[in-house]
Tab-separated table of C-alpha atoms and ligand atoms in Angstrom:
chain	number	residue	atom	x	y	z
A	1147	UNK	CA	-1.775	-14.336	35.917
A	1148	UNK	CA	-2.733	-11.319	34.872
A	1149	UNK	CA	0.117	-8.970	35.319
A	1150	UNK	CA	2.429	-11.924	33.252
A	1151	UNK	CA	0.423	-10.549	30.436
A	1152	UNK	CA	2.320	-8.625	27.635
A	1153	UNK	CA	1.693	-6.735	24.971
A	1154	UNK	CA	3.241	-7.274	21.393
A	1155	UNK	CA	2.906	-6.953	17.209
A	1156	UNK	CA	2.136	-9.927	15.370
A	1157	UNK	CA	4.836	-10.421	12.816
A	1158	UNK	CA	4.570	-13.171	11.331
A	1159	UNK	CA	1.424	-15.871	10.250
A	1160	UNK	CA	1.818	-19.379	9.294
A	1161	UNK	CA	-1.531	-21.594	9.990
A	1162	UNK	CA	-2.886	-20.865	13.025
A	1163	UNK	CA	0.745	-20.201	14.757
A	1164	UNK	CA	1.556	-16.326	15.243
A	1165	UNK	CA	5.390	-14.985	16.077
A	1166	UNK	CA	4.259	-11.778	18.677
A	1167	UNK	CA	7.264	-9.148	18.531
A	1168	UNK	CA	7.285	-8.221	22.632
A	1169	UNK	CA	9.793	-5.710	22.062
A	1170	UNK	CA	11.912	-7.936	24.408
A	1171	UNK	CA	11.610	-11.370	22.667
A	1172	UNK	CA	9.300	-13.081	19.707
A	1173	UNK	CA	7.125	-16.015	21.494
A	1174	UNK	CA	4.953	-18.492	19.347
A	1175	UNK	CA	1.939	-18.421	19.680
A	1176	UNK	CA	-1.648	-19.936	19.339
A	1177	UNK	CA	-4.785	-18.261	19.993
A	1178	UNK	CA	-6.916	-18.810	23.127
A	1179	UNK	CA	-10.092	-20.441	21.962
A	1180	UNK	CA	-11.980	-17.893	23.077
A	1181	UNK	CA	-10.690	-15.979	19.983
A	1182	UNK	CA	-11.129	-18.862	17.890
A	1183	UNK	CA	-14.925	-19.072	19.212
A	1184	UNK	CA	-15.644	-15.586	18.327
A	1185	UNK	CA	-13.851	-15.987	14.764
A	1186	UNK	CA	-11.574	-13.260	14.870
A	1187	UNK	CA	-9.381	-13.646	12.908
A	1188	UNK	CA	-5.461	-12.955	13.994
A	1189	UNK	CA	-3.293	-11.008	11.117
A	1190	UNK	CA	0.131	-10.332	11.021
A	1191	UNK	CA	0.293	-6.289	12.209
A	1192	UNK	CA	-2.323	-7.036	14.767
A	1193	UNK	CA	-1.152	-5.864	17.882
A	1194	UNK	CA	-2.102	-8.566	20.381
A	1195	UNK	CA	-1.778	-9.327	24.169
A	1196	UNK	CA	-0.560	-12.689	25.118
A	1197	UNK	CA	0.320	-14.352	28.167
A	1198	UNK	CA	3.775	-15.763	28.110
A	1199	UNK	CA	3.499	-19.415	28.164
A	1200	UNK	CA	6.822	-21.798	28.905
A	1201	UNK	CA	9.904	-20.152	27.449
A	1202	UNK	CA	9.298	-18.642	23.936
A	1203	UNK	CA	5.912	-19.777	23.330
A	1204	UNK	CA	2.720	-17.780	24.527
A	1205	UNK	CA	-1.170	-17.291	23.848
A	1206	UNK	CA	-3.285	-14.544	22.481
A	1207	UNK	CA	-5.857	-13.587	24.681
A	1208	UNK	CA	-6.845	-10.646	22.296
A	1209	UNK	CA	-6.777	-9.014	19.339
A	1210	UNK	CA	-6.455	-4.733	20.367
A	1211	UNK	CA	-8.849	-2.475	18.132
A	1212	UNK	CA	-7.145	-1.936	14.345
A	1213	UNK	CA	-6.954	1.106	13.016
A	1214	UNK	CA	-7.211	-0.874	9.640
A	1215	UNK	CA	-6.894	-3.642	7.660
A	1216	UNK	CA	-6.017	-5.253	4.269
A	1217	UNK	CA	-6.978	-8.195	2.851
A	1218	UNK	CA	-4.606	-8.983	0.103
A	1219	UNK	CA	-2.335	-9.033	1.765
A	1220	UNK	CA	-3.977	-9.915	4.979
A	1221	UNK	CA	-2.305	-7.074	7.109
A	1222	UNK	CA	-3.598	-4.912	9.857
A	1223	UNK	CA	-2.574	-1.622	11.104
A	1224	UNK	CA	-0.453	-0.205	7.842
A	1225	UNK	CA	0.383	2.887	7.912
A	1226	UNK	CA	1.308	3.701	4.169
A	1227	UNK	CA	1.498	2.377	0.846
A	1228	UNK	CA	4.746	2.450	-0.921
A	1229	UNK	CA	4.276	2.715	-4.604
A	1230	UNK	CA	7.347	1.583	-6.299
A	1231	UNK	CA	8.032	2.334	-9.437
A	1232	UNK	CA	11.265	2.324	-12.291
A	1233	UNK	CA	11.912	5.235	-14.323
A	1234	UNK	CA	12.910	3.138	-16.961
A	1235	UNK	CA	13.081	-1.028	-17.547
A	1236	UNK	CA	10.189	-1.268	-17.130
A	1237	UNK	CA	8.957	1.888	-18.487
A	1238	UNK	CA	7.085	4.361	-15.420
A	1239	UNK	CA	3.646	4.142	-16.699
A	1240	UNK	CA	1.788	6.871	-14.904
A	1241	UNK	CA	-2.012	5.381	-15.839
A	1242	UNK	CA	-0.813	2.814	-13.726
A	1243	UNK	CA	0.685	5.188	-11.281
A	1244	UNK	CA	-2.530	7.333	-10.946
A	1245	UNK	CA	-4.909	3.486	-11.346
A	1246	UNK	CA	-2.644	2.637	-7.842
A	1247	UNK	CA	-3.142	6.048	-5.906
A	1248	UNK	CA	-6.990	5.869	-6.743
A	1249	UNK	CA	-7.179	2.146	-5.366
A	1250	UNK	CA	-5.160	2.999	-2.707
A	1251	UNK	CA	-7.109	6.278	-1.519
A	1252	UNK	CA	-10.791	4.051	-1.599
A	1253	UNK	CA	-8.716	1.671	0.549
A	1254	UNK	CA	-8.547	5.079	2.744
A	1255	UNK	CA	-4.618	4.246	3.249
A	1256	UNK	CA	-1.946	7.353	2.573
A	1257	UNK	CA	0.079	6.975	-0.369
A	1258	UNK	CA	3.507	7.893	-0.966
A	1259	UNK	CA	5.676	7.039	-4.052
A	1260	UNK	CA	8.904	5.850	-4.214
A	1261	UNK	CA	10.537	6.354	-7.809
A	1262	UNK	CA	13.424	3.816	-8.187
A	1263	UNK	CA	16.550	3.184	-11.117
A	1264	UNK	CA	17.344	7.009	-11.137
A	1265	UNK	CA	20.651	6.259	-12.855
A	1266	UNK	CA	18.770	5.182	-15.866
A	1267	UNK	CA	16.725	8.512	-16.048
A	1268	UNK	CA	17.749	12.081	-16.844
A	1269	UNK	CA	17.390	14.951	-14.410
A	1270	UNK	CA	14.633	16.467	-16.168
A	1271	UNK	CA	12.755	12.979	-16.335
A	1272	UNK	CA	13.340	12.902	-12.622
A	1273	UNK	CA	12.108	16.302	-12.086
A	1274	UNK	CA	9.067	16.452	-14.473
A	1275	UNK	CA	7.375	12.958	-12.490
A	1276	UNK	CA	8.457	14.320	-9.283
A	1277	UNK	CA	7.151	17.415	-9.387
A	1278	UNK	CA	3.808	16.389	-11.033
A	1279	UNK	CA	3.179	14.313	-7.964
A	1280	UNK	CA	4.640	16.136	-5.435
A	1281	UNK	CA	2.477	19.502	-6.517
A	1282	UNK	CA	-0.499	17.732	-5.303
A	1283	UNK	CA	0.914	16.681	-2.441
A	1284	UNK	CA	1.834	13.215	-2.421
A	1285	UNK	CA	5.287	11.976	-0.330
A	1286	UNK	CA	7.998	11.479	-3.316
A	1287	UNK	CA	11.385	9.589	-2.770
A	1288	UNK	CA	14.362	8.830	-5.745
A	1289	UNK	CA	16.107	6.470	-5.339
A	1290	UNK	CA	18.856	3.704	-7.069
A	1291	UNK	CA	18.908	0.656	-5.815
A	1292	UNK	CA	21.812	-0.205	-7.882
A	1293	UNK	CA	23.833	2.844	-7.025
A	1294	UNK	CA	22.707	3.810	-3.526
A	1295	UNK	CA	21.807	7.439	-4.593
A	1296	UNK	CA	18.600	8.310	-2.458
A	1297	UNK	CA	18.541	5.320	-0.058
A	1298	UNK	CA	18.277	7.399	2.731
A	1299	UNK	CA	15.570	9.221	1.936
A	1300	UNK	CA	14.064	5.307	1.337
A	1301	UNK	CA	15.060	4.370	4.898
A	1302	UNK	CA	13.528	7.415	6.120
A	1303	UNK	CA	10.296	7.189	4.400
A	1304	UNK	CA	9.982	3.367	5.924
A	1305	UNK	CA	11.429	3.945	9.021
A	1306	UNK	CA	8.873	3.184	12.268
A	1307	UNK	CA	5.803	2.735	9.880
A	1308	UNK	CA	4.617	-0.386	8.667
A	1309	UNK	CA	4.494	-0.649	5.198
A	1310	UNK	CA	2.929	-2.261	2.403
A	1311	UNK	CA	4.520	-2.053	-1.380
A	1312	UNK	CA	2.935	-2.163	-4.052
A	1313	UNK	CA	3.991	-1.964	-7.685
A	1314	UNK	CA	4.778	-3.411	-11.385
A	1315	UNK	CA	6.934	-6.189	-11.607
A	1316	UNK	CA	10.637	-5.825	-11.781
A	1317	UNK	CA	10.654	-1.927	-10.638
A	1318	UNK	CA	13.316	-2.847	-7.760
A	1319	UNK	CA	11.033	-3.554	-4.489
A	1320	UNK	CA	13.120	-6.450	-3.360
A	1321	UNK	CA	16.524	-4.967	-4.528
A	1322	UNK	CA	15.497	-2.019	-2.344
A	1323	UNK	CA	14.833	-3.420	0.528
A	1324	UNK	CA	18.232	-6.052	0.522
A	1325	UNK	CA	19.857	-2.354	-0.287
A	1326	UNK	CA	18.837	-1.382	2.956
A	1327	UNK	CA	18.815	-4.471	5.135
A	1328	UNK	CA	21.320	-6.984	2.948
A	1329	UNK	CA	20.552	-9.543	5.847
A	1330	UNK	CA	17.321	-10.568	4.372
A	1331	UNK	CA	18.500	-11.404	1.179
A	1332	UNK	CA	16.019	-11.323	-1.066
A	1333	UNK	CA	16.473	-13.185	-4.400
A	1334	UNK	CA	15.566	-10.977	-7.369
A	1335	UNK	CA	11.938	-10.610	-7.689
A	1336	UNK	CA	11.314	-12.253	-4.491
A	1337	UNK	CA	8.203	-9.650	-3.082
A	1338	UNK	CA	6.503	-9.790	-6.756
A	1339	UNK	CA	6.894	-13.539	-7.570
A	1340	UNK	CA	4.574	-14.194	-4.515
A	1341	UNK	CA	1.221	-12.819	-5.873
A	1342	UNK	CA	1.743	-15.665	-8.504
A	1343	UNK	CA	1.556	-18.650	-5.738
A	1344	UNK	CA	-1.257	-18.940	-5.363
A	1345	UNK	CA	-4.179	-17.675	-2.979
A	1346	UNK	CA	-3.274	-20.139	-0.101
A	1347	UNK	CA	0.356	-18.918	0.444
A	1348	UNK	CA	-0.028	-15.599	0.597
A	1349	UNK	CA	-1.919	-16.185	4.117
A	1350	UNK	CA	0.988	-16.171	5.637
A	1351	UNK	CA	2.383	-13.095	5.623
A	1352	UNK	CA	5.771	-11.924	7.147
A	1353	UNK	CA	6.990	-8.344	8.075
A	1354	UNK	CA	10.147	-7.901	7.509
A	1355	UNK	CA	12.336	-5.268	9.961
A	1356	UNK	CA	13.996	-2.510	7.397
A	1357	UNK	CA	15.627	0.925	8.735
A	1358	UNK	CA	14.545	2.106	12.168
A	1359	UNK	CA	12.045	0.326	13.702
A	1360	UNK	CA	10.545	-0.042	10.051
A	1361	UNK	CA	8.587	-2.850	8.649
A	1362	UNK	CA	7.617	-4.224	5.609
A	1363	UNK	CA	4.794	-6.891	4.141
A	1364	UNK	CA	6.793	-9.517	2.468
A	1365	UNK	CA	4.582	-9.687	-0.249
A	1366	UNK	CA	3.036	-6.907	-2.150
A	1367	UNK	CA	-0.840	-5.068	-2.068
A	1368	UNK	CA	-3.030	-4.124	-4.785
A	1369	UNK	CA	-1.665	-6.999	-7.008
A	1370	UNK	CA	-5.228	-7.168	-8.091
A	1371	UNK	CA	-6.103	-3.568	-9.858
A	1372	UNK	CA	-9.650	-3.500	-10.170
A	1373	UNK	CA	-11.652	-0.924	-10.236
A	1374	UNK	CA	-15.233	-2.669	-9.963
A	1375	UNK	CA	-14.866	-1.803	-5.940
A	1376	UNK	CA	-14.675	2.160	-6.979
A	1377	UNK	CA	-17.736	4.379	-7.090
A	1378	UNK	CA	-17.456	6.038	-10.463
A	1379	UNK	CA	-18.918	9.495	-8.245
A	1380	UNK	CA	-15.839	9.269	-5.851
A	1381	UNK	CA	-13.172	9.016	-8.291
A	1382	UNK	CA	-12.572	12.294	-8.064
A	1383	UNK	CA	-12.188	12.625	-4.333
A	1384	UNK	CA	-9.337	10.585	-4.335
A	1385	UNK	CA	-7.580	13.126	-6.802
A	1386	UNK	CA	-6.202	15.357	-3.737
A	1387	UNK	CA	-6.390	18.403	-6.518
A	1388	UNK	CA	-9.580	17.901	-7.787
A	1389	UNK	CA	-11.133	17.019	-4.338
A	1390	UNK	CA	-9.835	20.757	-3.584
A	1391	UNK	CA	-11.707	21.988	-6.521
A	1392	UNK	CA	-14.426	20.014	-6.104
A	1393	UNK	CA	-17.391	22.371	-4.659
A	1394	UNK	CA	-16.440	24.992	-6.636
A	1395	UNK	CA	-18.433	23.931	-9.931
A	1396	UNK	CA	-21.626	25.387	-10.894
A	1397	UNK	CA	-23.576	21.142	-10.730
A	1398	UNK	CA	-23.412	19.360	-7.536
A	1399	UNK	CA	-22.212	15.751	-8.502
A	1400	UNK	CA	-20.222	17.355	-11.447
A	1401	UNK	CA	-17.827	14.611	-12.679
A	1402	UNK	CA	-15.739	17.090	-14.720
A	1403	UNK	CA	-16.421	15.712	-17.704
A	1404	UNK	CA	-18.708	17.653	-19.881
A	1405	UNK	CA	-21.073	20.128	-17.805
A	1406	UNK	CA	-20.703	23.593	-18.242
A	1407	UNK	CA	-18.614	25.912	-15.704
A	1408	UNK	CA	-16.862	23.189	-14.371
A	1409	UNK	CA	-13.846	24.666	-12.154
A	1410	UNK	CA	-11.241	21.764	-12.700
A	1411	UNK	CA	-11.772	22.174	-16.533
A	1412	UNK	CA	-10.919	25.545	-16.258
A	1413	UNK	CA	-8.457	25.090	-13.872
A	1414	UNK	CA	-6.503	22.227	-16.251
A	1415	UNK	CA	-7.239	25.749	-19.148
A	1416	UNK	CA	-5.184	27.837	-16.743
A	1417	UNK	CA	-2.502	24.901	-16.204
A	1418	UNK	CA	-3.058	25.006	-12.353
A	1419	UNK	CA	-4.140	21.465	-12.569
A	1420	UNK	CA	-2.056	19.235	-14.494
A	1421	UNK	CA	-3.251	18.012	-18.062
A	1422	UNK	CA	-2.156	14.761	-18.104
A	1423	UNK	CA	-3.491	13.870	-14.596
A	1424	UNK	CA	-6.882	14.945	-15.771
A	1425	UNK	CA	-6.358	13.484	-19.064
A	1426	UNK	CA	-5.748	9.937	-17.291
A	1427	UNK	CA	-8.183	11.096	-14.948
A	1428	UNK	CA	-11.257	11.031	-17.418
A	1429	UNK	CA	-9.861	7.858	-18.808
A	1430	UNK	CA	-10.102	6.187	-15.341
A	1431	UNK	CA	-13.126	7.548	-14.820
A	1432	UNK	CA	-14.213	5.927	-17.877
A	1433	UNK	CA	-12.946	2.777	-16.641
A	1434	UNK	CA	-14.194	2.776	-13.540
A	1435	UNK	CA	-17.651	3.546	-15.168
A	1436	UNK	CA	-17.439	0.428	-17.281
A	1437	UNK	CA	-16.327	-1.956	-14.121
A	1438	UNK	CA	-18.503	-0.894	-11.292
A	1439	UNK	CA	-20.482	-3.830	-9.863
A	1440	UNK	CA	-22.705	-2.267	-6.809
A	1441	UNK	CA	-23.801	-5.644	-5.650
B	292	LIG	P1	10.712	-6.362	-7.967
B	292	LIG	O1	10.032	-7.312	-8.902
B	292	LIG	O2	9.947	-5.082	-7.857
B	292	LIG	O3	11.026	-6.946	-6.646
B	292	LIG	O4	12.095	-5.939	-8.680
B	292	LIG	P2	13.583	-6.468	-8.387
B	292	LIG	O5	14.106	-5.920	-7.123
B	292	LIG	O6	13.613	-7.928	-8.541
B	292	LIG	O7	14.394	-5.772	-9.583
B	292	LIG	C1	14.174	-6.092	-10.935
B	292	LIG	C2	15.432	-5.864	-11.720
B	292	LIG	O8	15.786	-4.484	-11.710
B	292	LIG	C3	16.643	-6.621	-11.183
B	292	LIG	O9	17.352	-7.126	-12.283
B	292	LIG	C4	17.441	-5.561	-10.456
B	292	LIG	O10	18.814	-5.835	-10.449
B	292	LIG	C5	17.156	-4.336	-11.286
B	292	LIG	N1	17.226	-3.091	-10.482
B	292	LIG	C6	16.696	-2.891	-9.252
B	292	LIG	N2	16.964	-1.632	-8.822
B	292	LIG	C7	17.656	-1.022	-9.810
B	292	LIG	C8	18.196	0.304	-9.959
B	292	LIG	O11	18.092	1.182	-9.098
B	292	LIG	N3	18.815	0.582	-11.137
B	292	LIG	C9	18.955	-0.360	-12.125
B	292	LIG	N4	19.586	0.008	-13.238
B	292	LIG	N5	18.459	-1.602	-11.997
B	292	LIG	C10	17.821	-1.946	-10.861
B	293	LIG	ZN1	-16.544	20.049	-12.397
């Protein structure tokens, strides 16, 4: 019985019935009772071991240790989040970008961005976002979905990760992925319109395969940007270049605000750290301030 058993990812969720890629074949299947007993809870991501069952079905017999997991969407084991955003229609709006990395950072999950419609922006638009971003060290991929320019780069950044996007509204997630994997065929829209069905649907969560051995959550993460989950004190440990600077000022628990011999004030004096990030910085702060609910 026991050396029948195999090992596989849980791709997809609907109910209680999970689809277990075995690398060979994908098998339906239920969870043993046991599992039920204990109330784990199976999620699409989880990498399971089943026992095969009659052809194409199986059951899970256990859910292996996650390195994470996400409830919205209810995903386990992601290995980045994909912020997509347009250069233009809609408008990049980087209060939103930096809201998303800080959101994504307390979630402890790497970031990486993944700048779409760059044949409606100018080189120097291109350049000035990318290099703000990439000068503190976060992943940063241009791409067209309408023309194709950077798409490889996109495969690449996807390829054998599992992936969750996140991102406004019409920047191009689903155009992007039927660029790179037409056979899904994804209507316009498709991976944002799901946040608006309602909480019940978006338990079942698909991955979809993209590139090499790449997959992505069919519907998107951080729909829901609030900051009430975000100490106000660790905001600025998830700003990689303010984190660096961090136990260089002259208070312990310095927010960077308005003490005295603060480094990262200097620092933004001296241009080393960029204005506007600190600019949106103290307005997130701010923000977060305002929304934090400890209980
Ligand atoms: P989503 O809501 O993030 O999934 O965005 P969609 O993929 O539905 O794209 C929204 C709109 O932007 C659609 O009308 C797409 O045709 C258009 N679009 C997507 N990618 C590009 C691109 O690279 N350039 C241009 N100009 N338009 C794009
Ligand atoms: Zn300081």
């Amino acid at each position: 019985m026991t050396e029948n058993r195999t090992q596989g990812r849980v791709i997809r969720s609907y109910s209680n019935i999970y689809y277990v890629d075995t690398g060979g074949e994908v098998l339906e299947c239920r969870p043993r009772g046991r599992l039920r007993y204990h109330d784990e809870k199976v999620l699409a991501g989880d990498i399971v071991r089943v026992s095969p069952a009659s052809p194409g079905f199986g059951a899970i017999d256990e859910i292996l240790p996650r390195r994470n997991s996400l409830s919205r969407p209810p995903v386990a084991n992601v290995d980045q989040v994909v912020l997509v955003f347009s250069f233009h229609g809609p408008e990049i709006d980087l209060y939103l970008v930096d809201r998303f990395l800080i959101l994504v950072a307390a979630a402890d999950l790497p970031a990486v961005l993944c700048l779409n419609k760059m044949d409606l922006a100018s080189d120097p638009e291109i350049a000035s976002v990318q290099g703000v971003y990439e000068k503190v060290g976060y992943r940063t991929v241009i791409a067209s979905a309408r023309t194709g320019q950077g798409l490889d780069g996109v495969r690449d950044l996807l390829g054998g990760r599992l992936s969750v996007l996140a991102g406004p509204s019409g920047a191009g997630k689903s155009s992007l992925l039927n660029a790179l994997s037409p056979e899904l065929g994804l209507r316009t829209g498709e991976l944002s319109r799901k946040i608006h069905r309602g909480t019940h649907t978006t338990r079942h969560v698909a991955l979809l395969p993209i590139g090499q051995g790449g997959m992505v959550a069919d519907t998107p993460g951080f729909t829901h940007l609030e900051l009430k989950d975000v100490k106000p004190a660790d905001v600025s440990w998830h700003y990689p270049e303010i984190a660096a600077l961090g136990g260089e000022c002259r208070f312990r628990g310095c927010v960077h605000r308005a003490e005295p011999d603060c480094r990262v004030k200097e620092a933004v004096g001296e241009g080393s750290v960029d204005g506007g990030r600190y600019q949106r910085y103290l307005s997130l702060l701010k923000e977060t301030e305002a929304a934090y609910r400890p209980w």
